[in-house]
Short mmCIF file of C-alpha atoms in Angstrom, two decimals:
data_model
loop_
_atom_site.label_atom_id
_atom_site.label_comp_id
_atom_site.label_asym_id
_atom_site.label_seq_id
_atom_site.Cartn_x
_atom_site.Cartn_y
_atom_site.Cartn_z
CA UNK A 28 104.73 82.76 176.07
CA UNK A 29 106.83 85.98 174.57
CA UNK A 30 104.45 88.13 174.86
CA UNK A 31 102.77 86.61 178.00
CA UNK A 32 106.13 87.39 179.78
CA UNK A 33 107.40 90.44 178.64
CA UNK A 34 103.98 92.01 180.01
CA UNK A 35 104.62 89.57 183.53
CA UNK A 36 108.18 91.87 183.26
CA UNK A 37 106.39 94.71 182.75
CA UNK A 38 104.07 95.07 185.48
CA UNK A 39 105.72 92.69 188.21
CA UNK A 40 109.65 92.30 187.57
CA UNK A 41 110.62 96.29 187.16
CA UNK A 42 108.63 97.87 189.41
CA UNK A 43 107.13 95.59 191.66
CA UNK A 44 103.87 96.75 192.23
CA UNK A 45 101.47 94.08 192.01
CA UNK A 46 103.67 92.43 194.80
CA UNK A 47 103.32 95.39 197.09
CA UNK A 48 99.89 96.13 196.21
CA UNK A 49 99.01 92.05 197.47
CA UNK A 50 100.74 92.09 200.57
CA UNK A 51 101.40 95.55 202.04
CA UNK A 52 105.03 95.16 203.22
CA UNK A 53 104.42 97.00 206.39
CA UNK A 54 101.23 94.49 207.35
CA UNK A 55 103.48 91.46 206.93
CA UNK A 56 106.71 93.14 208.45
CA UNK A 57 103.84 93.13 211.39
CA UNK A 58 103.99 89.18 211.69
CA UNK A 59 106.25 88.14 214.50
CA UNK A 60 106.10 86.67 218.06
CA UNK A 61 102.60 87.65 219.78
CA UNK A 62 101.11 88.81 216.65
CA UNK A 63 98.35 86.43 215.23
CA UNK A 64 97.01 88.65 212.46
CA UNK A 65 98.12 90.42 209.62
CA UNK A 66 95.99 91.42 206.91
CA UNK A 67 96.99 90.71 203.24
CA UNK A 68 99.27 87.72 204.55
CA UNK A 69 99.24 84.62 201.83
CA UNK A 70 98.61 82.10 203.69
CA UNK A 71 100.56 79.96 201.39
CA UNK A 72 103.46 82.10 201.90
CA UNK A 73 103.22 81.77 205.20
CA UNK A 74 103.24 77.93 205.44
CA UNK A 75 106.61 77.89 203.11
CA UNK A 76 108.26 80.34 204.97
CA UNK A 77 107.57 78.03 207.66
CA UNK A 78 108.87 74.93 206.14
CA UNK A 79 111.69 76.24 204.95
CA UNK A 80 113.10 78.29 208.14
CA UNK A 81 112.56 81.80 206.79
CA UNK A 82 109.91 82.38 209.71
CA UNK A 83 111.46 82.00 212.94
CA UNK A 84 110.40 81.78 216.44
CA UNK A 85 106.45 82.65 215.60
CA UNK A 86 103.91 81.91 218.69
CA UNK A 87 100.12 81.10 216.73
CA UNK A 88 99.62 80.13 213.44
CA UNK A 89 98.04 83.46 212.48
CA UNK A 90 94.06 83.54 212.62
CA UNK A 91 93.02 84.05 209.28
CA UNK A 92 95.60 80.81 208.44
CA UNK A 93 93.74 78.54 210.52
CA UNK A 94 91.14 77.51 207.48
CA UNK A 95 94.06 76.58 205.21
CA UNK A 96 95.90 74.60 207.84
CA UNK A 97 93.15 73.04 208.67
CA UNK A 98 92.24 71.75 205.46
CA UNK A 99 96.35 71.17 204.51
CA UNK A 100 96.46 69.26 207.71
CA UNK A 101 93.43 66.79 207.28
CA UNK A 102 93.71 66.61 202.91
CA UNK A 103 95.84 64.72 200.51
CA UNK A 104 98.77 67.42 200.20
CA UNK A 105 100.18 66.90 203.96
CA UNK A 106 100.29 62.96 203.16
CA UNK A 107 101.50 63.49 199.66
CA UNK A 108 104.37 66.04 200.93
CA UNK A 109 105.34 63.50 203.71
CA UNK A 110 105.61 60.73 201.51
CA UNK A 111 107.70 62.90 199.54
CA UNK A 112 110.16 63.28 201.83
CA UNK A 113 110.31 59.67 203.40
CA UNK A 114 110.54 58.31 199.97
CA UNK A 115 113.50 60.76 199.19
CA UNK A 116 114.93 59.10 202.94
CA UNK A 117 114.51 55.70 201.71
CA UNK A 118 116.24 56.34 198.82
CA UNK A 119 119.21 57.69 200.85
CA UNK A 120 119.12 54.62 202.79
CA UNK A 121 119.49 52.65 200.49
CA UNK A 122 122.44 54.24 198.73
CA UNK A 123 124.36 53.62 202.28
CA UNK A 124 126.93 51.29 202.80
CA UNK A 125 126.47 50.29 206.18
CA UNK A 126 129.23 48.85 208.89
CA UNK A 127 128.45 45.39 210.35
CA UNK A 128 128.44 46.56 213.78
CA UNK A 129 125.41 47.66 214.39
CA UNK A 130 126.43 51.37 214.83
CA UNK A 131 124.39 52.64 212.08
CA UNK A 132 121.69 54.67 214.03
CA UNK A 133 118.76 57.10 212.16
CA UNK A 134 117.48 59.50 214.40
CA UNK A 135 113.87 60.17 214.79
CA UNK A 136 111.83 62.99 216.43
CA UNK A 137 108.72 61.57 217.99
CA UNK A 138 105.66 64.71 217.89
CA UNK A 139 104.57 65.66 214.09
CA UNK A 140 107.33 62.76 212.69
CA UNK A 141 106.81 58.93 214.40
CA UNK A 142 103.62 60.21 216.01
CA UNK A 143 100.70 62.37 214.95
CA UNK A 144 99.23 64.78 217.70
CA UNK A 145 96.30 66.21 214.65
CA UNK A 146 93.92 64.64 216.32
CA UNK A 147 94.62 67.05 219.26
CA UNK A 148 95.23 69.78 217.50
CA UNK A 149 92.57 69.15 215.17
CA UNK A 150 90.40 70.64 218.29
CA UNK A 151 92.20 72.96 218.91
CA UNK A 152 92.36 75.46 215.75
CA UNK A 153 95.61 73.80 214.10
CA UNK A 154 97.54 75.72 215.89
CA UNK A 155 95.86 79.10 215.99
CA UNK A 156 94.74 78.99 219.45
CA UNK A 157 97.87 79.74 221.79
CA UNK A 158 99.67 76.50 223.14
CA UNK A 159 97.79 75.14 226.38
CA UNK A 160 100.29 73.04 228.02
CA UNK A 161 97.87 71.75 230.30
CA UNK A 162 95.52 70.69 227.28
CA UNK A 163 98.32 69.07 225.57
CA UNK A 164 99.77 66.96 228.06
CA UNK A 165 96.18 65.43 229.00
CA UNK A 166 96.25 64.85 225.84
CA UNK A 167 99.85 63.00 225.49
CA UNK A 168 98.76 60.90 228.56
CA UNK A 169 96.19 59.18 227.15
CA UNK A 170 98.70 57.30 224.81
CA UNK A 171 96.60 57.25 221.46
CA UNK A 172 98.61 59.11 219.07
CA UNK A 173 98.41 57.89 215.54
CA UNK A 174 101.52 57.01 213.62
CA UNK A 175 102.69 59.02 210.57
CA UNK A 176 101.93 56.67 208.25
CA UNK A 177 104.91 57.80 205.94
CA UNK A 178 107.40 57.43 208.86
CA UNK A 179 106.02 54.19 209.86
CA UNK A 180 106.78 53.11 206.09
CA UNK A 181 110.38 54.97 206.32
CA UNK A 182 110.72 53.22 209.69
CA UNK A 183 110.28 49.66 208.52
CA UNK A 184 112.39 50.37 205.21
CA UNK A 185 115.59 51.51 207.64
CA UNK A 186 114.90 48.26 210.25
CA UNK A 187 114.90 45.78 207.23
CA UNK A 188 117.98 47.89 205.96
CA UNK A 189 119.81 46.68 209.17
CA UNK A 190 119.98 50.77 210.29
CA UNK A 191 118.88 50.85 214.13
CA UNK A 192 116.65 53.43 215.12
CA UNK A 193 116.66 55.82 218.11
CA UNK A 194 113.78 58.23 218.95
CA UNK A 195 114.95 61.39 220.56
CA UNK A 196 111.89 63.77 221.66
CA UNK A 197 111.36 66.63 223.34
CA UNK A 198 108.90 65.11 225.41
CA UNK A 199 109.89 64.89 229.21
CA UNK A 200 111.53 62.06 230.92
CA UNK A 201 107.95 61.17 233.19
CA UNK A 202 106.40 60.72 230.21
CA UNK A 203 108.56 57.53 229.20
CA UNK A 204 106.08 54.90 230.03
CA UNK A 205 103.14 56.31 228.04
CA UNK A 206 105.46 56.86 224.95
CA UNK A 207 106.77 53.71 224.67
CA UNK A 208 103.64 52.21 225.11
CA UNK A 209 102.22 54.27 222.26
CA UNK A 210 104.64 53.89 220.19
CA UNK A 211 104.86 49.95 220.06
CA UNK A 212 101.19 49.95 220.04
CA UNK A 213 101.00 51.90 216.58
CA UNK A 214 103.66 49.92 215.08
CA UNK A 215 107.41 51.16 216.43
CA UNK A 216 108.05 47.88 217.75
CA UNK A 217 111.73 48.23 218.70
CA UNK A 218 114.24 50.63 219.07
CA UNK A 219 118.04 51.09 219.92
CA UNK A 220 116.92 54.37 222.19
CA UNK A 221 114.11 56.04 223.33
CA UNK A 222 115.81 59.40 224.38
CA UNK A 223 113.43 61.89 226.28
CA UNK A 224 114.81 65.28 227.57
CA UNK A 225 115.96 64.79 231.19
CA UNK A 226 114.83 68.39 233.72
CA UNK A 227 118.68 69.00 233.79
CA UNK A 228 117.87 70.46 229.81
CA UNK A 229 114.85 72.35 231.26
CA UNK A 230 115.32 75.79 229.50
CA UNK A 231 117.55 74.60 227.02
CA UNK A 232 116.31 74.69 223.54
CA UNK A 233 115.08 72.04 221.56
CA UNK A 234 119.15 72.39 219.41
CA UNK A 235 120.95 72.30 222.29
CA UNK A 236 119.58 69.27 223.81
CA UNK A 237 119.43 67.61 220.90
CA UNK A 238 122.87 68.39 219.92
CA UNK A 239 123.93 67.28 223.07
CA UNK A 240 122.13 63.90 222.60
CA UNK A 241 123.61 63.22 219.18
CA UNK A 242 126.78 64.28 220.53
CA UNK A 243 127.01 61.48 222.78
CA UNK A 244 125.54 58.83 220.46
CA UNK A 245 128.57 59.87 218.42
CA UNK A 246 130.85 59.59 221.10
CA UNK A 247 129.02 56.33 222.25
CA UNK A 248 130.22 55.08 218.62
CA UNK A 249 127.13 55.33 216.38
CA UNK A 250 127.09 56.68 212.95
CA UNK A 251 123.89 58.84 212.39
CA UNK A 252 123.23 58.05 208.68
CA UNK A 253 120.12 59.73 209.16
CA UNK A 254 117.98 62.42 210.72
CA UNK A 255 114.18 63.14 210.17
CA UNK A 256 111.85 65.61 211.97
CA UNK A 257 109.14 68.43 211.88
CA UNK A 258 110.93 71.07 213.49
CA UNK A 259 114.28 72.84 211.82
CA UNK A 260 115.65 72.47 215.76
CA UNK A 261 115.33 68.44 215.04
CA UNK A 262 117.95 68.63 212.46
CA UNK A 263 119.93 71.87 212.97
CA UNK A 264 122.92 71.92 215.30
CA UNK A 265 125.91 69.81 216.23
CA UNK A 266 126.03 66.11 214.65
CA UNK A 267 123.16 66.68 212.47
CA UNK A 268 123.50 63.54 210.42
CA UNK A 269 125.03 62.29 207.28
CA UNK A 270 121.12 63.64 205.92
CA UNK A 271 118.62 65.22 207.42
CA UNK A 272 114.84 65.09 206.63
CA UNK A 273 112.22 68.07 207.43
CA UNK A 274 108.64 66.49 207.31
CA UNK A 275 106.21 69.55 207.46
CA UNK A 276 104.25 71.13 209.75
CA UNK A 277 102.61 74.27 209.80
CA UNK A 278 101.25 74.02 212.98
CA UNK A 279 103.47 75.02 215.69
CA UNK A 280 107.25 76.44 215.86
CA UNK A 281 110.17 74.74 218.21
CA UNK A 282 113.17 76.75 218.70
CA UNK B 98 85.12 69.16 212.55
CA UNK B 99 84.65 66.04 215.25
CA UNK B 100 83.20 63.68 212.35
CA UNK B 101 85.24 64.76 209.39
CA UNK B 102 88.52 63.92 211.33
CA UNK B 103 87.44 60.63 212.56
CA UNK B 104 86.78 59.56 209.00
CA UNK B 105 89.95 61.32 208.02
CA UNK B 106 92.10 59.33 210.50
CA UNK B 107 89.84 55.92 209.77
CA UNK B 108 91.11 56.78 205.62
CA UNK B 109 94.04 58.35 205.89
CA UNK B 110 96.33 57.93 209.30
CA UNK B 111 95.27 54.80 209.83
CA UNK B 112 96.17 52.47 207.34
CA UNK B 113 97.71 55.42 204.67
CA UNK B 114 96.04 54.21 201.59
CA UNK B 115 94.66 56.84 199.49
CA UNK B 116 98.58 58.12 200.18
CA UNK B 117 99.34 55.46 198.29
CA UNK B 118 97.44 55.44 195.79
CA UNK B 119 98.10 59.11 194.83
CA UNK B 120 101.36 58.36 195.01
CA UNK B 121 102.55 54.95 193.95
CA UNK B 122 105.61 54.98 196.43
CA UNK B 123 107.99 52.99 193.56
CA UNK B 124 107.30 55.37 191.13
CA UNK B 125 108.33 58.47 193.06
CA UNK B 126 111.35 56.66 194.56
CA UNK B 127 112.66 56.67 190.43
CA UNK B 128 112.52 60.43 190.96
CA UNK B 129 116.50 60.91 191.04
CA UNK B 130 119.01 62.62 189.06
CA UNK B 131 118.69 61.93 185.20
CA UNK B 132 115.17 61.21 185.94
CA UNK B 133 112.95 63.39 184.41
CA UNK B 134 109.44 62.01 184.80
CA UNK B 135 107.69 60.65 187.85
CA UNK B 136 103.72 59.16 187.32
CA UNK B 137 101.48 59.99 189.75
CA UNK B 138 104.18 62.74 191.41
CA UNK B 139 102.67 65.67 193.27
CA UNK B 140 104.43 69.15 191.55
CA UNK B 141 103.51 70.79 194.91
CA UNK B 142 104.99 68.16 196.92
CA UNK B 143 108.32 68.42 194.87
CA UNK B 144 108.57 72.12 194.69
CA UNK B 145 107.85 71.89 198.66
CA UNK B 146 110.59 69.07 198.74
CA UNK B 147 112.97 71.19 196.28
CA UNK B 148 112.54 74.12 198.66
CA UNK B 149 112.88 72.48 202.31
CA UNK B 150 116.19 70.82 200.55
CA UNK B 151 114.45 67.48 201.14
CA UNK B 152 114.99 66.46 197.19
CA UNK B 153 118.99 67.20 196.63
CA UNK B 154 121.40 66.78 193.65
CA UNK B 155 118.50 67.05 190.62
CA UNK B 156 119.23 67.87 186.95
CA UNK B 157 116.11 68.97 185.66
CA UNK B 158 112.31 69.91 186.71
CA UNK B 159 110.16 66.76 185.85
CA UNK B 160 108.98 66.90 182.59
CA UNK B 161 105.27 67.24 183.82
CA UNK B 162 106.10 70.33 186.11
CA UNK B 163 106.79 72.43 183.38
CA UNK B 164 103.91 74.22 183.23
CA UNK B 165 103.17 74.42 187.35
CA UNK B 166 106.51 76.14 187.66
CA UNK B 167 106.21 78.29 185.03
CA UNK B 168 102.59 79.40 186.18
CA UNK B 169 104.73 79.85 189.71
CA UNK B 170 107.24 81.42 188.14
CA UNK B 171 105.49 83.76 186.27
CA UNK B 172 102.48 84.44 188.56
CA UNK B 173 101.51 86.62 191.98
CA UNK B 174 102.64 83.52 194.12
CA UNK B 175 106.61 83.34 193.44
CA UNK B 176 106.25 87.22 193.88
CA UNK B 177 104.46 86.58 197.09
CA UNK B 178 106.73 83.83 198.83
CA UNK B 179 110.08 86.15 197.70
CA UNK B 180 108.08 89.22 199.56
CA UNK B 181 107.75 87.03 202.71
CA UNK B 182 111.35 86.08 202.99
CA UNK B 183 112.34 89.69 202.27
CA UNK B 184 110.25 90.89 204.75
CA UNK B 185 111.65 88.53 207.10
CA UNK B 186 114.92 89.52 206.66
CA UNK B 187 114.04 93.24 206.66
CA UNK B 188 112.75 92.59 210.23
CA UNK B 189 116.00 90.68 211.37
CA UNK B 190 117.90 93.56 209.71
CA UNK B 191 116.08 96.16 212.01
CA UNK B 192 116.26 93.83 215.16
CA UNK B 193 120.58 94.27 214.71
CA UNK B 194 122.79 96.06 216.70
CA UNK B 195 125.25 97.19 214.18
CA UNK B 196 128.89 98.12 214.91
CA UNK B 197 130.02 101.55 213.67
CA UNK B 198 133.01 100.62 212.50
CA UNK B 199 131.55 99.67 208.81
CA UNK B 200 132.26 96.19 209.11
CA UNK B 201 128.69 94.51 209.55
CA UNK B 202 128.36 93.21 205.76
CA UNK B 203 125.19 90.66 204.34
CA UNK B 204 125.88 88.71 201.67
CA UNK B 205 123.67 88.01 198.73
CA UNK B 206 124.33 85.73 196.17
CA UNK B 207 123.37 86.91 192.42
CA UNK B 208 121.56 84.45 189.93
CA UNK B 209 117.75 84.17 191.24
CA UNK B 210 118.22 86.26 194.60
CA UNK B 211 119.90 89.97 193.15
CA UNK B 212 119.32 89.50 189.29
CA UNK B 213 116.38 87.29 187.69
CA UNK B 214 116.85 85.05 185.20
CA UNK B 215 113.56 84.16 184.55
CA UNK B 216 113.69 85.59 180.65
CA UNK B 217 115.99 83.24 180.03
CA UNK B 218 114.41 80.63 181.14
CA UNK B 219 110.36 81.53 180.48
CA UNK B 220 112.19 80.67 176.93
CA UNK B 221 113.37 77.10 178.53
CA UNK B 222 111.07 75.42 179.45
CA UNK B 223 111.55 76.59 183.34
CA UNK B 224 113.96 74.14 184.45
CA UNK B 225 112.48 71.32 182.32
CA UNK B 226 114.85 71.45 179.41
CA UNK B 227 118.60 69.96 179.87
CA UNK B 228 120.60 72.54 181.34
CA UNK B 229 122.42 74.49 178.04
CA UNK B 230 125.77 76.32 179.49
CA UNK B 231 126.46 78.06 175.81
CA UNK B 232 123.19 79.57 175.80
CA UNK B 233 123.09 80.11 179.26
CA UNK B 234 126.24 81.82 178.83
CA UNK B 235 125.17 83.84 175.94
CA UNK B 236 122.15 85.83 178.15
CA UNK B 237 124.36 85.68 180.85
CA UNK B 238 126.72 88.15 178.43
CA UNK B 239 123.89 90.53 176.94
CA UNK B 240 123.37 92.32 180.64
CA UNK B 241 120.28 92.25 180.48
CA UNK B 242 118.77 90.24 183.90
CA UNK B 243 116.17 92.17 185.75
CA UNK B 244 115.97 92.62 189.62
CA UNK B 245 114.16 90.66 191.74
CA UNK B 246 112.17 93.48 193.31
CA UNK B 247 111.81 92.07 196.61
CA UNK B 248 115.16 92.00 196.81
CA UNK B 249 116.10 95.42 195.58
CA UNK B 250 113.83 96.42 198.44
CA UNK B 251 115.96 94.92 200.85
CA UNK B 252 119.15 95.99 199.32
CA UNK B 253 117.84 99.15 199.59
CA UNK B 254 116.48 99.29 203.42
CA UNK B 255 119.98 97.24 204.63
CA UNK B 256 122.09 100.09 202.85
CA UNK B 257 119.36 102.78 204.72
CA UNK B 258 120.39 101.02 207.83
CA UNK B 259 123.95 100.94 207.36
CA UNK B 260 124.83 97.30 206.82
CA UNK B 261 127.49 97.21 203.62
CA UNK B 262 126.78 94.55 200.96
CA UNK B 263 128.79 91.89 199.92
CA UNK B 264 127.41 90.24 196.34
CA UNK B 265 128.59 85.95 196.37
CA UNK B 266 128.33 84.46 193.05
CA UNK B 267 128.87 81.13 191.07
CA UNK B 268 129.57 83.21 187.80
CA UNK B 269 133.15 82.91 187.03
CA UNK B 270 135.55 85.93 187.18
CA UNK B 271 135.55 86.87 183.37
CA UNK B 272 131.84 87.64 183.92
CA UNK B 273 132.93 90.83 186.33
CA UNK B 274 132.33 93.04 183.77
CA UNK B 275 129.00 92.75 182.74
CA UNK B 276 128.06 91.78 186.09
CA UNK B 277 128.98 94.90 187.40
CA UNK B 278 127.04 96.88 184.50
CA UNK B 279 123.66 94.64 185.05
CA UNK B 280 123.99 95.15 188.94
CA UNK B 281 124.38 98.93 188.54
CA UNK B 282 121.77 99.31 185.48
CA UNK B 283 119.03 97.78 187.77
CA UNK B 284 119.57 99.66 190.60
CA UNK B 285 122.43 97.95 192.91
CA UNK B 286 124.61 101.11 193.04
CA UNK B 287 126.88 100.45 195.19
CA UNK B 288 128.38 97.54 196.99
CA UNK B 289 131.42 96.67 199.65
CA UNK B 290 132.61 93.50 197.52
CA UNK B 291 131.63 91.62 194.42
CA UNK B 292 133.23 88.45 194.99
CA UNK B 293 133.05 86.15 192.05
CA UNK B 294 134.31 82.45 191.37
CA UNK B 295 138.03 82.43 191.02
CA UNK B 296 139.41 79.38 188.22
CA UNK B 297 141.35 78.35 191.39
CA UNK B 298 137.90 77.09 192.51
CA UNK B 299 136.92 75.06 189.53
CA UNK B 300 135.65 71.20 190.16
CA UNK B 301 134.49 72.82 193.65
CA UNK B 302 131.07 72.99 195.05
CA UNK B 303 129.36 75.94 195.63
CA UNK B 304 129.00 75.15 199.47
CA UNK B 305 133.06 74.88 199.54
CA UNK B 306 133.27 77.83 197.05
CA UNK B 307 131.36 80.37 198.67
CA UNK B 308 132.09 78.73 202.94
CA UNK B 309 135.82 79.68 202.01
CA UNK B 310 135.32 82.89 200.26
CA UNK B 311 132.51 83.86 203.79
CA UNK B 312 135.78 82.42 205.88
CA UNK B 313 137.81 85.27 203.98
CA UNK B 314 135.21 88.03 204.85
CA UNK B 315 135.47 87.08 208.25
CA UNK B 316 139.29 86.89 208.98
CA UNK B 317 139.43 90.08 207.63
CA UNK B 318 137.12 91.32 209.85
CA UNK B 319 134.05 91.56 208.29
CA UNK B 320 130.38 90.55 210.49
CA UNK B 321 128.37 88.64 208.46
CA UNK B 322 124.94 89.51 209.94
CA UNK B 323 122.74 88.11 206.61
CA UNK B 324 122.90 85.66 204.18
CA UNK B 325 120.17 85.59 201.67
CA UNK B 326 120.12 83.58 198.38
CA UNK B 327 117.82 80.93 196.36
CA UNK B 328 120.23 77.48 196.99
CA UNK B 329 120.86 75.91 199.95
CA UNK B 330 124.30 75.69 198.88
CA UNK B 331 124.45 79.79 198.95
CA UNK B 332 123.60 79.30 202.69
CA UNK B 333 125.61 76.26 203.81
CA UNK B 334 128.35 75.29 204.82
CA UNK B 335 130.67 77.33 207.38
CA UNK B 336 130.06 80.85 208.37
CA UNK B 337 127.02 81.02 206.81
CA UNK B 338 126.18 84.33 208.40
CA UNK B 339 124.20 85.54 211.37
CA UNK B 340 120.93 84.07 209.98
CA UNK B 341 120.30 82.88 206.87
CA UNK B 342 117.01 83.36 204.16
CA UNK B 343 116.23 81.25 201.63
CA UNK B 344 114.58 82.57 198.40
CA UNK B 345 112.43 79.86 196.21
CA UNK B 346 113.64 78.64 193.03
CA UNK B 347 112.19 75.86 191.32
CA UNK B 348 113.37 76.18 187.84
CA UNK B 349 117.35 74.19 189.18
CA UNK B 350 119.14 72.89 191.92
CA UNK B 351 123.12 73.98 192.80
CA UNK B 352 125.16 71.82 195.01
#
């Protein structure tokens, strides 16, 4: 490995060049809101900057992406890095010591986390087309989303724990009756709260309403032990949680 | 694509169990601290979990991620995902309005974000060996840590721009010295502060270390309009800065 690394030093460490030479600063510099291209980009670079909150407020997963997140989305590494992180939430669970009052709540995000919209956006370029609201809420009204298998899993683990669960979505008040029905029918059988965003949040962000939800739970008297979602506005803000959990997705961007 | 999914979600979202079976779920759960082996574990899906600060408080890199990490670590990709942070951050940089008054600062931690230690530990085993603080200690003293390039860039652009920088570290005070020297001998010529860790901090975390030490910057004054570093504990906690970036580092975890 010596000499192995002293050459890696050598051409990457002190000067850099390789680096540049594979992604042209000035391309990627390029890659923000509106822009849905940039030549040179790693793709895998792209999807952790994602995940871990390094690229903000993007519009499209950009076009020459759409191949890899396609074939993330539907292969073994999206389940395996899910499982990864419920498992790591179970284990938290389980380390709790829990009141006897029933005020232990875990909060969960519904799109990307309880309930899987892939097969939506699975027509729809993973992301790479621009967001169709239209599209997407035909879509949410028909009520057939898939469970994340891993949160389903995560979700039974808390219940049999004795932690109560409350959902709290971005998804619009009318759209209560088809989300509870999809949820129960896919295995979320119960629930302490099924919290959608009221229209007095409309043009709030995803943090601020969400804050302000967890804010009253606590004020209400629960304890959020936990927090799990797909977006970094699920688990950012006021009253995150004792944890919080980021499932990925490299499909879309919530602020 | 219609087809594929369908069989997809019939294998996969359905009923989970190729998951599964890639991943017994009872053998990852083991994966804790003092646990340094994991059948069946994904190294992607743990350096994604290590990175998204899904996995928290481990000692050591599992014993059979040795060699992905060091590949990582030593190949295009790691130089790649720093690049795209960077980048990211050079953007936010250029979106600022700055005061003129001197005072808008960004903070960078040292170990894996200014200075590489990746010598030192190409020569141990990435992360995988028990962490050694007399030999650790001993390359910390010879001076010799390369820059992170990608960083150097930004140092470079933020100081072009007019933004002062403050360097953040977990090495203890005695270590000012050669500190100083490496910094300078790899091409961080100047700075506003090096701030280092006090004995009046010892038994502390580096969250509670480095949020009181950012409180300090800002009662005297000082804007913090960028945080950038490789733990989650370098950009935690309170006044973590305007927006924060968050180099990888797989090799170990600071809480």
């Amino acid at each position: 490995m010596g000499l192995l690394f002293f050459l890696f030093l050598a051409t990457t460490i002190s000067d850099g060049s390789p680096a540049k030479e594979t992604i042209p600063g000035d391309k990627v510099l390029l890659l923000g809101p509106g822009v849905d291209r940039a030549p040179g980009l790693s793709c895998l670079s792209w999807r952790l900057a994602v995940e871990t909150n390094n690229l903000i407020d993007w519009d499209i997963v950009p076009g020459q992406c759409e191949d890899y997140v396609g074939h993330y989305m539907m292969g073994h590494q999206y389940r395996k890095d899910s499982s990864m992180v419920t498992d790591q939430a179970i284990l938290h669970a389980q380390s709790l010591t829990l009141g006897r009052d029933g005020k232990d709540v875990w909060v969960f995000d519904i799109d990307e986390t309880s309930l899987s919209n892939l097969p939506y956006y699975a027509c729809h370029g993973f992301g790479a087309e621009p967001y169709d609201p239209k599209l997407k809420k035909e879509w949410e009204l028909e009520g057939k989303a898939p469970a994340l298998p891993e949160t389903l899993k995560l979700y039974e683990k808390l219940l049999s724990l004795g932690i109560r669960v409350v959902f709290l979505t971005g998804k619009s008040e009318e759209m209560r009756n088809v989300t509870s029905k999809n949820l129960r029918q896919v295995g979320y059988h119960t629930w302490e709260k099924l919290i959608l965003k009221a229209t007095s949040y409309s043009g709030e962000t995803a943090v601020a309403y969400k804050s302000s939800e967890r804010g009253k739970l606590v004020k209400s008297g629960y304890r959020i032990v936990g927090n799990i979602g797909d977006q970094w506005s699920d688990i950012s803000g006021t009253n995150p949680g004792n944890r919080t959990f980021k499932l990925p997705d490299p499909m879309y961007y919530v602020a």
